[in-house]
């Protein structure tokens, strides 16, 4: 190839680096061998890894079909695909561990085992209920749900049932009303029922894929020929089983880039371990280690609060706010006499923020457990504020959204050449969308919000996008549950807020018994609660408000403020503590 022919590719590759800071650029240019990005909250880790992949492809080092980008949720995988596509990275596989393993298992099962792959279990709880019946064990729905988590933890921790029994007797906290013997018998009965019905659960998919790659050299050879370069996002959340599968995919190669933040390890209860992230340089002595600590998301007040909360903790990074960030308001700590007063106070504060110009979709109210949501929902409804509960019915599962996508897809066959905005708006108007929202609240407004979110996606498409390309994008988003932004305040648990960000964040219920949660009995469990609060704090871009109530519903016992809240309140410069009620 001549220099003249090579020049456009090199120019494109170099232009990708221009969007990165110095540390991100180091990561992007370390294309071969082991690389670990220790990336604090808001430091642009997704930008770093997507530009790294795109740079590797543009510079000719990576064939796009030999790159595998792995993450932990369908939404995150969809986000990676969207960003890579926008960077011109081509057909890079960006998948969850489960999706990647399931694809391989579907392909290899007929050749290794014979016949079609067994069906996947839609619900562990239901099958555990059947298993419980076979051994005469009576458990309520909540206990069955908790035992489903035990099934998952055992498998991702790579424990036999006998090894699980030992852990259950020594270090594992079992659900209430379930003895160790009952738990062990139920887990065995579950496996027996599942095998008799020739079904697999999601953890079996990982186990079976790992087993095939490990025991069948020709399977390992095909997989390793297909994928040469691996990138793993949120590496602090990897489980022993996922790490085992990743090692099998790699074989004796080391072209692996991992990115994570030990301070955001909030799924230890489900088998995740930051040990793999923190121990990466020991496993790969020649690894390139890059620390991303320049925070582009939050104001100095918020990064200071986050740093103080995590100072001295294993693997903690020190966030440095952007020099261009304004100071913003100091975090506010407010106490209320009870939960109802807290919910009403938060709703009033949210209403003030919206009146002052903050968009509803840029505001979140975060809490520790789902049961806290009901009081907040009522208070926001009384205040006339639209909200969406993250983790409830998914956007693409809403009937009006399904209908809209079907109608748009059908129309894409006949609509050609018109501007995308006009053609999409014409179709959505036929389904009831209007340019201005209806005055009514409730179902009518909810339906409009859903259709308006689809209209918003059309407005975000690059110039020149055809109607058919837009509907293809919708179908891909629907498949990956990559949801658009809806104009409503978000209600979410701290766990489900991970990976998201808002201009204004209200952290509620910050009392002992909730944060840290009452059943966090060990030092390790309390540390996880601290990391969970860190995740909540670092979701805020500019306005952070923290609150707690002195009593719960029905004249319950008096509460004390969270030990973490007291720490932040006393040490964060400018933090304000007020008393309401």
Coordinates of C-alpha atoms in Angstrom, one line a residue:
X1 CA 0.0 0.0 0.0
X2 CA 1.3 3.4 -0.9
X3 CA 1.7 6.3 1.5
X4 CA -1.0 8.2 -0.3
X5 CA -3.4 5.3 0.1
X6 CA -2.6 4.8 3.7
X7 CA -2.9 8.5 4.7
X8 CA -6.8 8.7 5.2
X9 CA -6.7 5.8 7.6
X10 CA -3.9 7.3 9.6
X11 CA -5.6 10.7 9.7
X12 CA -8.8 9.1 10.9
X13 CA -6.9 7.2 13.6
X14 CA -5.1 10.3 14.9
X15 CA -8.3 12.3 14.9
X16 CA -9.7 9.7 17.4
X17 CA -7.0 10.5 19.8
X18 CA -7.7 14.2 19.8
X19 CA -10.9 13.7 21.8
X20 CA -9.0 12.1 24.7
X21 CA -7.1 13.5 27.6
X22 CA -3.5 12.4 28.3
X23 CA -4.3 9.4 30.4
X24 CA -7.1 8.2 28.1
X25 CA -4.7 8.6 25.1
X26 CA -2.1 6.3 26.8
X27 CA -4.8 3.7 27.2
X28 CA -6.0 4.1 23.6
X29 CA -2.5 3.6 22.2
X30 CA -1.7 0.6 24.3
X31 CA -3.3 -1.8 21.8
X32 CA -1.4 -5.0 22.4
X33 CA -0.8 -7.0 25.6
X34 CA -2.5 -6.7 28.9
X35 CA -3.9 -3.3 29.9
X36 CA -5.8 -2.2 33.0
X37 CA -7.7 1.1 33.3
X38 CA -8.3 2.0 37.0
X39 CA -11.1 4.4 36.2
X40 CA -12.9 6.5 38.8
X41 CA -16.5 7.6 38.6
X42 CA -17.1 10.1 35.8
X43 CA -13.6 9.9 34.3
X44 CA -14.7 8.9 30.8
X45 CA -14.0 5.2 30.9
X46 CA -16.5 4.4 28.2
X47 CA -15.1 7.1 26.0
X48 CA -11.6 5.7 26.6
X49 CA -12.4 2.1 25.8
X50 CA -14.6 2.8 22.7
X51 CA -12.0 5.2 21.3
X52 CA -9.3 2.6 22.0
X53 CA -11.2 0.0 20.0
X54 CA -12.0 2.4 17.2
X55 CA -8.3 3.6 17.1
X56 CA -7.1 0.0 17.0
X57 CA -9.4 -0.6 14.0
X58 CA -8.6 2.6 12.2
X59 CA -4.9 2.1 12.6
X60 CA -5.2 -1.4 11.2
X61 CA -4.1 -3.3 14.3
X62 CA -7.6 -4.8 15.1
X63 CA -9.7 -6.6 12.5
X64 CA -13.2 -5.5 13.8
X65 CA -14.7 -9.0 13.6
X66 CA -12.0 -10.3 16.0
X67 CA -12.7 -7.9 18.8
X68 CA -15.0 -8.8 21.7
X69 CA -16.2 -6.1 24.1
X70 CA -17.8 -7.6 27.2
X71 CA -20.0 -5.9 29.9
X72 CA -22.7 -6.9 32.4
X73 CA -26.0 -5.5 31.2
X74 CA -27.8 -5.4 27.9
X75 CA -28.2 -1.7 28.3
X76 CA -24.4 -1.2 28.7
X77 CA -23.7 -3.5 25.7
X78 CA -26.2 -1.4 23.6
X79 CA -24.4 1.8 24.7
X80 CA -21.1 0.3 23.6
X81 CA -22.4 -0.7 20.2
X82 CA -24.0 2.7 19.6
X83 CA -20.8 4.6 20.5
X84 CA -18.6 2.2 18.5
X85 CA -20.9 2.6 15.5
X86 CA -20.7 6.4 15.8
X87 CA -16.9 6.2 15.8
X88 CA -16.9 4.1 12.6
X89 CA -15.7 1.0 14.4
X90 CA -17.7 -1.5 12.3
X91 CA -19.1 -4.8 13.3
X92 CA -17.4 -5.1 16.8
X93 CA -19.1 -7.7 19.0
X94 CA -20.3 -5.8 22.2
X95 CA -22.1 -8.2 24.4
X96 CA -22.8 -9.3 28.0
X97 CA -21.0 -12.4 29.2
X98 CA -24.2 -14.3 29.1
X99 CA -25.1 -13.2 25.5
X100 CA -21.6 -14.2 24.3
X101 CA -21.7 -17.5 26.0
X102 CA -25.3 -18.3 24.8
X103 CA -24.3 -17.6 21.2
X104 CA -21.4 -20.0 21.5
X105 CA -23.4 -22.7 23.3
X106 CA -26.2 -22.6 20.7
X107 CA -23.6 -23.1 18.0
X108 CA -21.5 -25.8 19.6
X109 CA -24.1 -27.8 21.4
X110 CA -25.4 -29.8 18.4
X111 CA -21.8 -30.7 17.5
X112 CA -20.5 -31.6 21.0
X113 CA -23.6 -33.0 22.7
X114 CA -26.0 -33.6 19.9
X115 CA -29.5 -32.3 19.3
X116 CA -30.7 -28.8 20.1
X117 CA -29.6 -26.9 23.2
X118 CA -32.0 -27.3 26.2
X119 CA -34.5 -24.6 26.9
X120 CA -33.6 -21.8 29.2
X121 CA -35.6 -21.4 32.5
X122 CA -37.6 -18.2 32.4
X123 CA -37.9 -18.1 36.2
X124 CA -35.8 -19.7 38.9
X125 CA -38.4 -18.9 41.5
X126 CA -41.1 -21.0 39.9
X127 CA -38.8 -24.0 39.5
X128 CA -37.5 -23.7 43.0
X129 CA -41.2 -23.7 44.1
X130 CA -41.7 -27.0 42.3
X131 CA -38.4 -28.4 43.7
X132 CA -39.5 -27.4 47.3
X133 CA -42.7 -29.3 46.8
X134 CA -40.7 -32.5 45.9
X135 CA -39.0 -32.4 49.3
X136 CA -42.0 -31.2 51.3
X137 CA -40.5 -27.7 52.0
X138 CA -42.9 -24.8 52.3
X139 CA -41.5 -21.4 51.4
X140 CA -43.2 -18.1 50.6
X141 CA -42.5 -16.1 47.4
X142 CA -39.9 -13.8 49.1
X143 CA -37.9 -16.8 50.5
X144 CA -38.0 -18.5 47.0
X145 CA -36.6 -15.3 45.5
X146 CA -33.8 -15.2 48.1
X147 CA -33.0 -18.9 47.4
X148 CA -32.8 -18.1 43.7
X149 CA -30.0 -15.7 44.6
X150 CA -28.3 -18.5 46.5
X151 CA -28.5 -20.7 43.4
X152 CA -26.8 -18.0 41.4
X153 CA -24.2 -17.2 44.0
X154 CA -23.2 -20.9 44.3
X155 CA -22.7 -21.3 40.6
X156 CA -20.9 -18.1 39.8
X157 CA -18.6 -18.8 42.8
X158 CA -17.9 -22.2 41.2
X159 CA -18.9 -24.2 44.3
X160 CA -20.3 -27.7 44.4
X161 CA -23.3 -28.3 46.5
X162 CA -21.1 -29.8 49.2
X163 CA -18.8 -26.8 49.2
X164 CA -21.9 -24.5 49.3
X165 CA -23.1 -26.4 52.4
X166 CA -19.7 -25.7 54.1
X167 CA -20.0 -22.0 53.2
X168 CA -23.6 -21.9 54.4
X169 CA -22.5 -23.2 57.8
X170 CA -19.6 -20.9 58.2
X171 CA -19.6 -17.6 56.2
X172 CA -22.9 -17.4 54.3
X173 CA -25.9 -15.6 55.6
X174 CA -29.0 -17.6 54.5
X175 CA -32.5 -16.2 54.1
X176 CA -34.7 -16.1 57.2
X177 CA -36.7 -19.3 57.9
X178 CA -34.4 -21.4 55.8
X179 CA -32.0 -23.7 57.6
X180 CA -28.7 -24.9 56.2
X181 CA -30.0 -28.4 55.7
X182 CA -33.1 -27.1 54.0
X183 CA -31.1 -24.9 51.7
X184 CA -28.8 -27.6 50.6
X185 CA -31.7 -30.1 50.0
X186 CA -33.5 -27.4 48.0
X187 CA -30.5 -26.6 45.8
X188 CA -30.1 -30.3 45.0
X189 CA -33.8 -30.8 44.3
X190 CA -33.7 -27.7 42.0
X191 CA -30.9 -29.3 40.0
X192 CA -32.7 -32.6 39.9
X193 CA -36.0 -31.0 38.6
X194 CA -34.1 -28.9 36.1
X195 CA -32.2 -31.9 34.7
X196 CA -35.4 -34.0 34.5
X197 CA -37.0 -31.3 32.4
X198 CA -33.9 -30.8 30.3
X199 CA -33.6 -27.1 31.0
X200 CA -30.7 -24.7 31.8
X201 CA -30.5 -21.6 33.9
X202 CA -28.4 -18.6 33.0
X203 CA -25.5 -19.7 35.1
X204 CA -25.5 -23.1 33.4
X205 CA -25.0 -21.3 30.2
X206 CA -21.7 -19.9 31.5
X207 CA -20.7 -23.3 33.1
X208 CA -21.6 -25.3 30.0
X209 CA -19.7 -22.9 27.6
X210 CA -16.6 -23.0 29.9
X211 CA -16.8 -26.8 30.0
X212 CA -16.9 -27.1 26.2
X213 CA -14.0 -24.7 25.7
X214 CA -12.0 -26.4 28.3
X215 CA -12.7 -30.1 27.4
X216 CA -12.9 -29.8 23.6
X217 CA -9.6 -28.5 21.9
X218 CA -11.3 -27.9 18.6
X219 CA -14.0 -25.8 20.3
X220 CA -11.3 -23.7 22.0
X221 CA -9.4 -23.3 18.7
X222 CA -12.5 -22.0 16.9
X223 CA -13.4 -19.6 19.6
X224 CA -9.9 -18.3 19.9
X225 CA -9.6 -17.9 16.1
X226 CA -12.8 -15.9 16.1
X227 CA -11.9 -13.5 18.9
X228 CA -8.3 -12.3 19.5
X229 CA -8.7 -8.9 21.3
X230 CA -10.8 -8.6 24.5
X231 CA -12.1 -5.6 26.4
X232 CA -14.0 -6.0 29.6
X233 CA -15.9 -3.1 31.1
X234 CA -16.9 -2.9 34.8
X235 CA -14.3 -5.5 35.6
X236 CA -14.7 -5.0 39.3
X237 CA -18.1 -6.9 38.9
X238 CA -16.6 -10.0 37.4
X239 CA -17.4 -13.3 39.2
X240 CA -15.0 -16.3 39.5
X241 CA -17.1 -18.1 36.9
X242 CA -16.9 -15.2 34.4
X243 CA -13.2 -14.8 35.0
X244 CA -12.7 -18.5 34.4
X245 CA -14.6 -18.3 31.1
X246 CA -12.7 -15.2 30.1
X247 CA -9.4 -17.0 30.7
X248 CA -10.6 -19.9 28.6
X249 CA -11.5 -17.6 25.7
X250 CA -8.0 -16.0 25.9
X251 CA -6.0 -19.2 26.2
X252 CA -2.3 -18.4 26.4
X253 CA -2.8 -14.9 24.8
X254 CA -2.8 -11.7 26.8
X255 CA -4.4 -9.1 24.5
X256 CA -6.8 -8.1 27.2
X257 CA -7.9 -4.6 28.3
X258 CA -10.0 -4.4 31.5
X259 CA -11.5 -1.3 33.1
X260 CA -13.0 -0.9 36.5
X261 CA -13.2 0.9 39.8
X262 CA -12.9 -1.0 43.1
X263 CA -14.9 1.7 44.8
X264 CA -17.9 0.7 42.7
X265 CA -18.0 -2.9 43.6
X266 CA -21.6 -3.3 44.8
X267 CA -22.4 -6.8 43.8
X268 CA -20.2 -8.9 46.1
X269 CA -23.4 -10.5 47.5
X270 CA -23.9 -11.9 44.0
X271 CA -20.4 -13.2 43.6
X272 CA -18.6 -10.2 42.1
X273 CA -15.1 -9.6 43.3
X274 CA -12.8 -6.6 42.8
X275 CA -9.8 -9.0 43.6
X276 CA -9.5 -9.7 39.8
X277 CA -9.2 -6.0 39.0
X278 CA -6.8 -5.1 41.8
X279 CA -4.7 -8.3 41.2
X280 CA -4.5 -7.7 37.5
X281 CA -0.9 -6.2 37.6
X282 CA 0.2 -9.2 39.7
X283 CA -1.2 -11.7 37.2
X284 CA 0.3 -9.7 34.3
X285 CA 3.6 -8.1 35.4
X286 CA 4.0 -6.6 32.0
X287 CA 0.6 -4.9 32.1
X288 CA 0.1 -1.3 31.1
X289 CA -1.6 0.3 34.1
X290 CA -3.5 3.6 33.6
X291 CA -5.2 5.6 36.3
X292 CA -8.2 7.7 35.2
X293 CA -8.9 10.1 38.0
X294 CA -9.9 13.3 36.1
X295 CA -13.6 13.6 36.8
X296 CA -15.6 15.3 34.0
X297 CA -19.0 14.8 35.5
X298 CA -19.3 16.4 39.0
X299 CA -18.5 19.7 40.7
X300 CA -15.6 19.9 43.1
X301 CA -18.0 19.8 46.1
X302 CA -19.3 16.5 44.9
X303 CA -16.0 14.9 44.0
X304 CA -14.6 16.1 47.4
X305 CA -17.5 14.3 49.2
X306 CA -16.9 11.1 47.2
X307 CA -13.2 11.2 48.0
X308 CA -13.7 11.7 51.7
X309 CA -16.1 8.8 51.9
X310 CA -13.7 6.4 50.2
X311 CA -10.3 7.7 51.5
X312 CA -8.0 4.9 52.6
X313 CA -10.2 2.1 51.2
X314 CA -8.6 -0.6 49.1
X315 CA -8.2 0.4 45.5
X316 CA -9.8 3.9 46.0
X317 CA -8.9 6.5 43.4
X318 CA -8.8 10.2 44.1
X319 CA -11.2 12.1 41.8
X320 CA -10.0 15.4 40.5
X321 CA -12.8 17.7 39.3
X322 CA -12.3 19.4 35.9
X323 CA -10.6 22.8 36.2
X324 CA -13.5 24.2 34.1
X325 CA -16.2 22.9 36.5
X326 CA -18.0 25.6 38.4
X327 CA -18.3 25.1 42.2
X328 CA -22.0 24.6 42.2
X329 CA -24.0 24.4 45.4
X330 CA -22.5 22.5 48.4
X331 CA -24.2 19.2 49.2
X332 CA -27.1 19.7 51.5
X333 CA -28.0 17.3 54.4
X334 CA -31.6 17.5 55.6
X335 CA -33.3 15.6 58.4
X336 CA -37.1 15.1 58.6
X337 CA -39.4 13.9 61.4
X338 CA -40.7 10.9 59.4
X339 CA -40.8 9.2 56.0
X340 CA -43.9 11.1 54.8
X341 CA -42.3 14.5 55.6
X342 CA -39.1 13.4 53.8
X343 CA -41.0 12.4 50.7
X344 CA -43.0 15.6 50.6
X345 CA -39.9 17.7 51.2
X346 CA -38.0 16.0 48.4
X347 CA -41.0 16.4 46.1
X348 CA -41.1 20.1 46.9
X349 CA -37.4 20.5 46.2
X350 CA -37.8 18.6 42.9
X351 CA -40.6 21.0 41.9
X352 CA -38.4 24.0 42.7
X353 CA -35.6 22.6 40.6
X354 CA -37.9 22.0 37.6
X355 CA -39.3 25.6 38.0
X356 CA -35.8 26.9 38.1
X357 CA -35.1 25.2 34.7
X358 CA -33.8 21.7 35.4
X359 CA -35.4 19.2 33.1
X360 CA -37.3 16.4 34.9
X361 CA -35.1 13.8 33.1
X362 CA -32.1 15.4 34.7
X363 CA -33.3 14.7 38.2
X364 CA -33.2 11.5 40.2
X365 CA -34.3 10.3 43.6
X366 CA -32.3 7.4 44.8
X367 CA -33.0 5.0 47.7
X368 CA -31.7 1.8 49.2
X369 CA -34.6 -0.7 48.9
X370 CA -37.7 -0.8 46.6
X371 CA -40.2 -0.5 49.5
X372 CA -39.1 3.2 49.9
X373 CA -40.5 4.0 46.5
X374 CA -44.3 4.0 47.3
X375 CA -44.2 7.1 49.6
X376 CA -42.0 9.0 47.1
X377 CA -44.4 8.1 44.2
X378 CA -47.4 9.4 46.1
X379 CA -45.6 12.6 47.0
X380 CA -44.5 13.3 43.5
X381 CA -47.9 12.5 42.1
X382 CA -49.5 15.0 44.6
X383 CA -47.0 17.6 43.4
X384 CA -48.0 17.0 39.8
X385 CA -44.5 15.7 38.8
X386 CA -44.0 13.0 36.2
X387 CA -41.7 10.2 37.2
X388 CA -40.5 6.8 36.0
X389 CA -39.5 4.0 38.3
X390 CA -36.3 2.4 37.0
X391 CA -36.6 -1.4 37.1
X392 CA -40.3 -1.5 36.6
X393 CA -41.8 -2.3 33.2
X394 CA -39.2 -1.8 30.5
X395 CA -39.7 0.9 27.9
X396 CA -39.7 -1.4 24.9
X397 CA -42.2 -3.7 26.7
X398 CA -44.8 -1.0 26.9
X399 CA -47.8 -1.7 24.6
X400 CA -47.8 1.7 23.0
X401 CA -44.1 1.4 22.2
X402 CA -44.5 -2.0 20.7
X403 CA -47.4 -0.7 18.6
X404 CA -45.4 2.3 17.5
X405 CA -42.4 0.3 16.4
X406 CA -44.6 -2.1 14.4
X407 CA -46.3 0.8 12.7
X408 CA -43.0 2.6 12.0
X409 CA -41.5 -0.6 10.6
X410 CA -44.5 -1.1 8.3
X411 CA -44.4 2.5 7.1
X412 CA -40.7 2.2 6.3
X413 CA -41.5 0.1 3.3
X414 CA -43.4 2.9 1.5
X415 CA -41.9 6.1 2.9
X416 CA -38.9 7.1 0.9
X417 CA -37.0 10.4 0.5
X418 CA -38.9 12.4 3.1
X419 CA -37.0 14.2 5.9
X420 CA -36.7 11.8 8.9
X421 CA -38.4 14.2 11.3
X422 CA -41.4 14.6 9.1
X423 CA -42.0 11.0 8.3
X424 CA -41.6 9.8 11.9
X425 CA -43.7 12.6 13.3
X426 CA -46.5 11.8 10.7
X427 CA -46.6 8.1 11.8
X428 CA -46.5 9.0 15.5
X429 CA -49.3 11.6 15.1
X430 CA -51.5 8.8 13.7
X431 CA -51.0 7.1 17.0
X432 CA -51.8 10.1 19.1
X433 CA -48.5 12.0 19.5
X434 CA -48.7 15.8 19.5
X435 CA -46.0 18.3 19.5
X436 CA -47.0 19.6 22.9
X437 CA -47.8 17.4 25.9
X438 CA -51.3 16.9 27.1
X439 CA -52.4 18.7 30.3
X440 CA -53.8 15.5 31.8
X441 CA -51.8 13.4 34.1
X442 CA -51.9 9.6 34.4
X443 CA -52.2 7.1 31.5
X444 CA -52.7 9.7 28.8
X445 CA -49.6 11.6 29.7
X446 CA -47.6 8.4 30.2
X447 CA -48.5 7.3 26.6
X448 CA -47.5 10.7 25.2
X449 CA -44.2 10.5 27.1
X450 CA -43.4 7.1 25.5
X451 CA -44.2 8.3 22.0
X452 CA -42.3 11.5 22.5
X453 CA -39.2 9.5 23.6
X454 CA -39.4 7.7 20.2
X455 CA -39.6 11.1 18.5
X456 CA -36.6 12.2 20.5
X457 CA -34.6 9.3 19.2
X458 CA -35.4 10.4 15.6
X459 CA -34.2 13.9 16.4
X460 CA -30.9 12.5 17.7
X461 CA -30.1 10.5 14.5
X462 CA -27.2 11.7 12.4
X463 CA -28.1 13.9 9.3
X464 CA -29.0 11.8 6.3
X465 CA -30.4 8.9 8.3
X466 CA -33.1 7.2 6.3
X467 CA -36.4 6.1 7.6
X468 CA -35.4 2.4 7.2
X469 CA -32.1 3.0 9.0
X470 CA -34.0 4.6 11.9
X471 CA -36.4 1.7 12.3
X472 CA -33.4 -0.7 12.1
X473 CA -31.9 1.3 15.0
X474 CA -35.2 1.0 17.0
X475 CA -35.3 -2.8 16.5
X476 CA -31.6 -3.1 17.7
X477 CA -32.4 -1.0 20.7
X478 CA -35.5 -3.1 21.4
X479 CA -33.5 -6.2 21.2
X480 CA -30.8 -4.9 23.6
X481 CA -33.3 -3.0 25.8
X482 CA -31.3 0.2 25.1
X483 CA -33.9 2.6 26.4
X484 CA -34.3 6.3 25.4
X485 CA -34.6 9.1 27.8
X486 CA -38.1 10.0 28.9
X487 CA -39.0 13.4 30.2
X488 CA -39.7 12.4 33.8
X489 CA -37.9 12.3 37.2
X490 CA -36.2 9.0 37.8
X491 CA -36.9 6.9 40.9
X492 CA -34.3 4.2 41.4
X493 CA -32.5 2.1 43.9
X494 CA -28.8 2.8 44.4
X495 CA -28.0 -0.5 42.7
X496 CA -30.0 0.2 39.6
X497 CA -28.6 3.8 39.4
X498 CA -25.1 2.5 38.7
X499 CA -23.8 3.6 35.3
X500 CA -26.2 6.6 35.1
X501 CA -25.9 10.3 35.9
X502 CA -28.1 13.3 36.5
X503 CA -27.7 17.0 37.0
X504 CA -29.5 16.8 40.4
X505 CA -29.6 13.8 42.7
X506 CA -31.6 13.3 45.9
X507 CA -30.3 10.5 48.2
X508 CA -33.0 9.7 50.6
X509 CA -33.4 7.4 53.6
X510 CA -29.8 7.8 54.8
X511 CA -30.3 6.4 58.3
X512 CA -28.8 3.4 60.2
X513 CA -30.7 0.3 59.1
X514 CA -31.1 1.5 55.6
X515 CA -27.6 2.8 54.7
X516 CA -25.9 0.6 55.9
X517 CA -28.8 -1.9 55.6
X518 CA -29.7 -3.6 58.8
X519 CA -28.5 -7.0 57.7
X520 CA -25.0 -5.8 56.9
X521 CA -23.5 -7.6 59.8
X522 CA -19.9 -8.0 58.8
X523 CA -17.2 -5.4 58.1
X524 CA -17.1 -6.5 54.5
X525 CA -20.8 -6.0 54.2
X526 CA -20.6 -2.5 55.7
X527 CA -17.8 -1.6 53.3
X528 CA -20.1 -2.6 50.5
X529 CA -22.8 -0.3 51.8
X530 CA -20.2 2.5 51.8
X531 CA -19.4 1.8 48.2
X532 CA -23.1 1.8 47.4
X533 CA -23.4 5.3 48.8
X534 CA -20.3 6.3 46.8
X535 CA -22.1 5.2 43.7
X536 CA -25.1 7.3 44.6
X537 CA -23.0 10.4 45.3
X538 CA -21.1 10.2 42.1
X539 CA -24.3 10.0 40.0
X540 CA -24.7 13.8 40.6
X541 CA -23.3 16.3 38.2
X542 CA -24.1 19.6 40.0
X543 CA -26.7 19.4 42.8
X544 CA -26.5 16.7 45.5
X545 CA -29.0 16.6 48.4
X546 CA -29.0 14.0 51.1
X547 CA -31.7 13.3 53.6
X548 CA -33.0 11.0 56.4
X549 CA -36.0 10.8 58.6
X550 CA -36.1 10.3 62.3
X551 CA -38.9 7.8 62.3
X552 CA -40.5 5.4 59.8
X553 CA -44.2 4.7 59.3
X554 CA -46.6 3.6 62.0
X555 CA -44.7 5.1 64.9
X556 CA -41.7 2.8 64.4
X557 CA -38.6 3.1 66.6
X558 CA -36.5 6.2 66.3
X559 CA -33.7 6.2 63.8
X560 CA -30.2 7.5 63.9
X561 CA -28.5 9.2 60.9
X562 CA -26.3 6.9 58.8
X563 CA -22.7 6.7 60.1
X564 CA -21.7 7.7 56.5
X565 CA -23.9 10.7 56.5
X566 CA -22.4 12.0 59.7
X567 CA -19.0 11.5 58.2
X568 CA -19.9 13.5 55.1
X569 CA -21.8 16.2 57.1
X570 CA -19.0 16.9 59.4
X571 CA -16.1 16.8 57.0
X572 CA -17.4 18.1 53.6
X573 CA -16.5 21.8 53.3
X574 CA -19.7 23.9 52.9
X575 CA -22.1 21.0 53.6
X576 CA -25.2 22.2 55.3
X577 CA -27.3 20.3 57.8
X578 CA -30.9 21.5 58.3
X579 CA -33.8 20.4 60.4
X580 CA -37.3 20.2 58.9
X581 CA -40.5 19.5 60.6

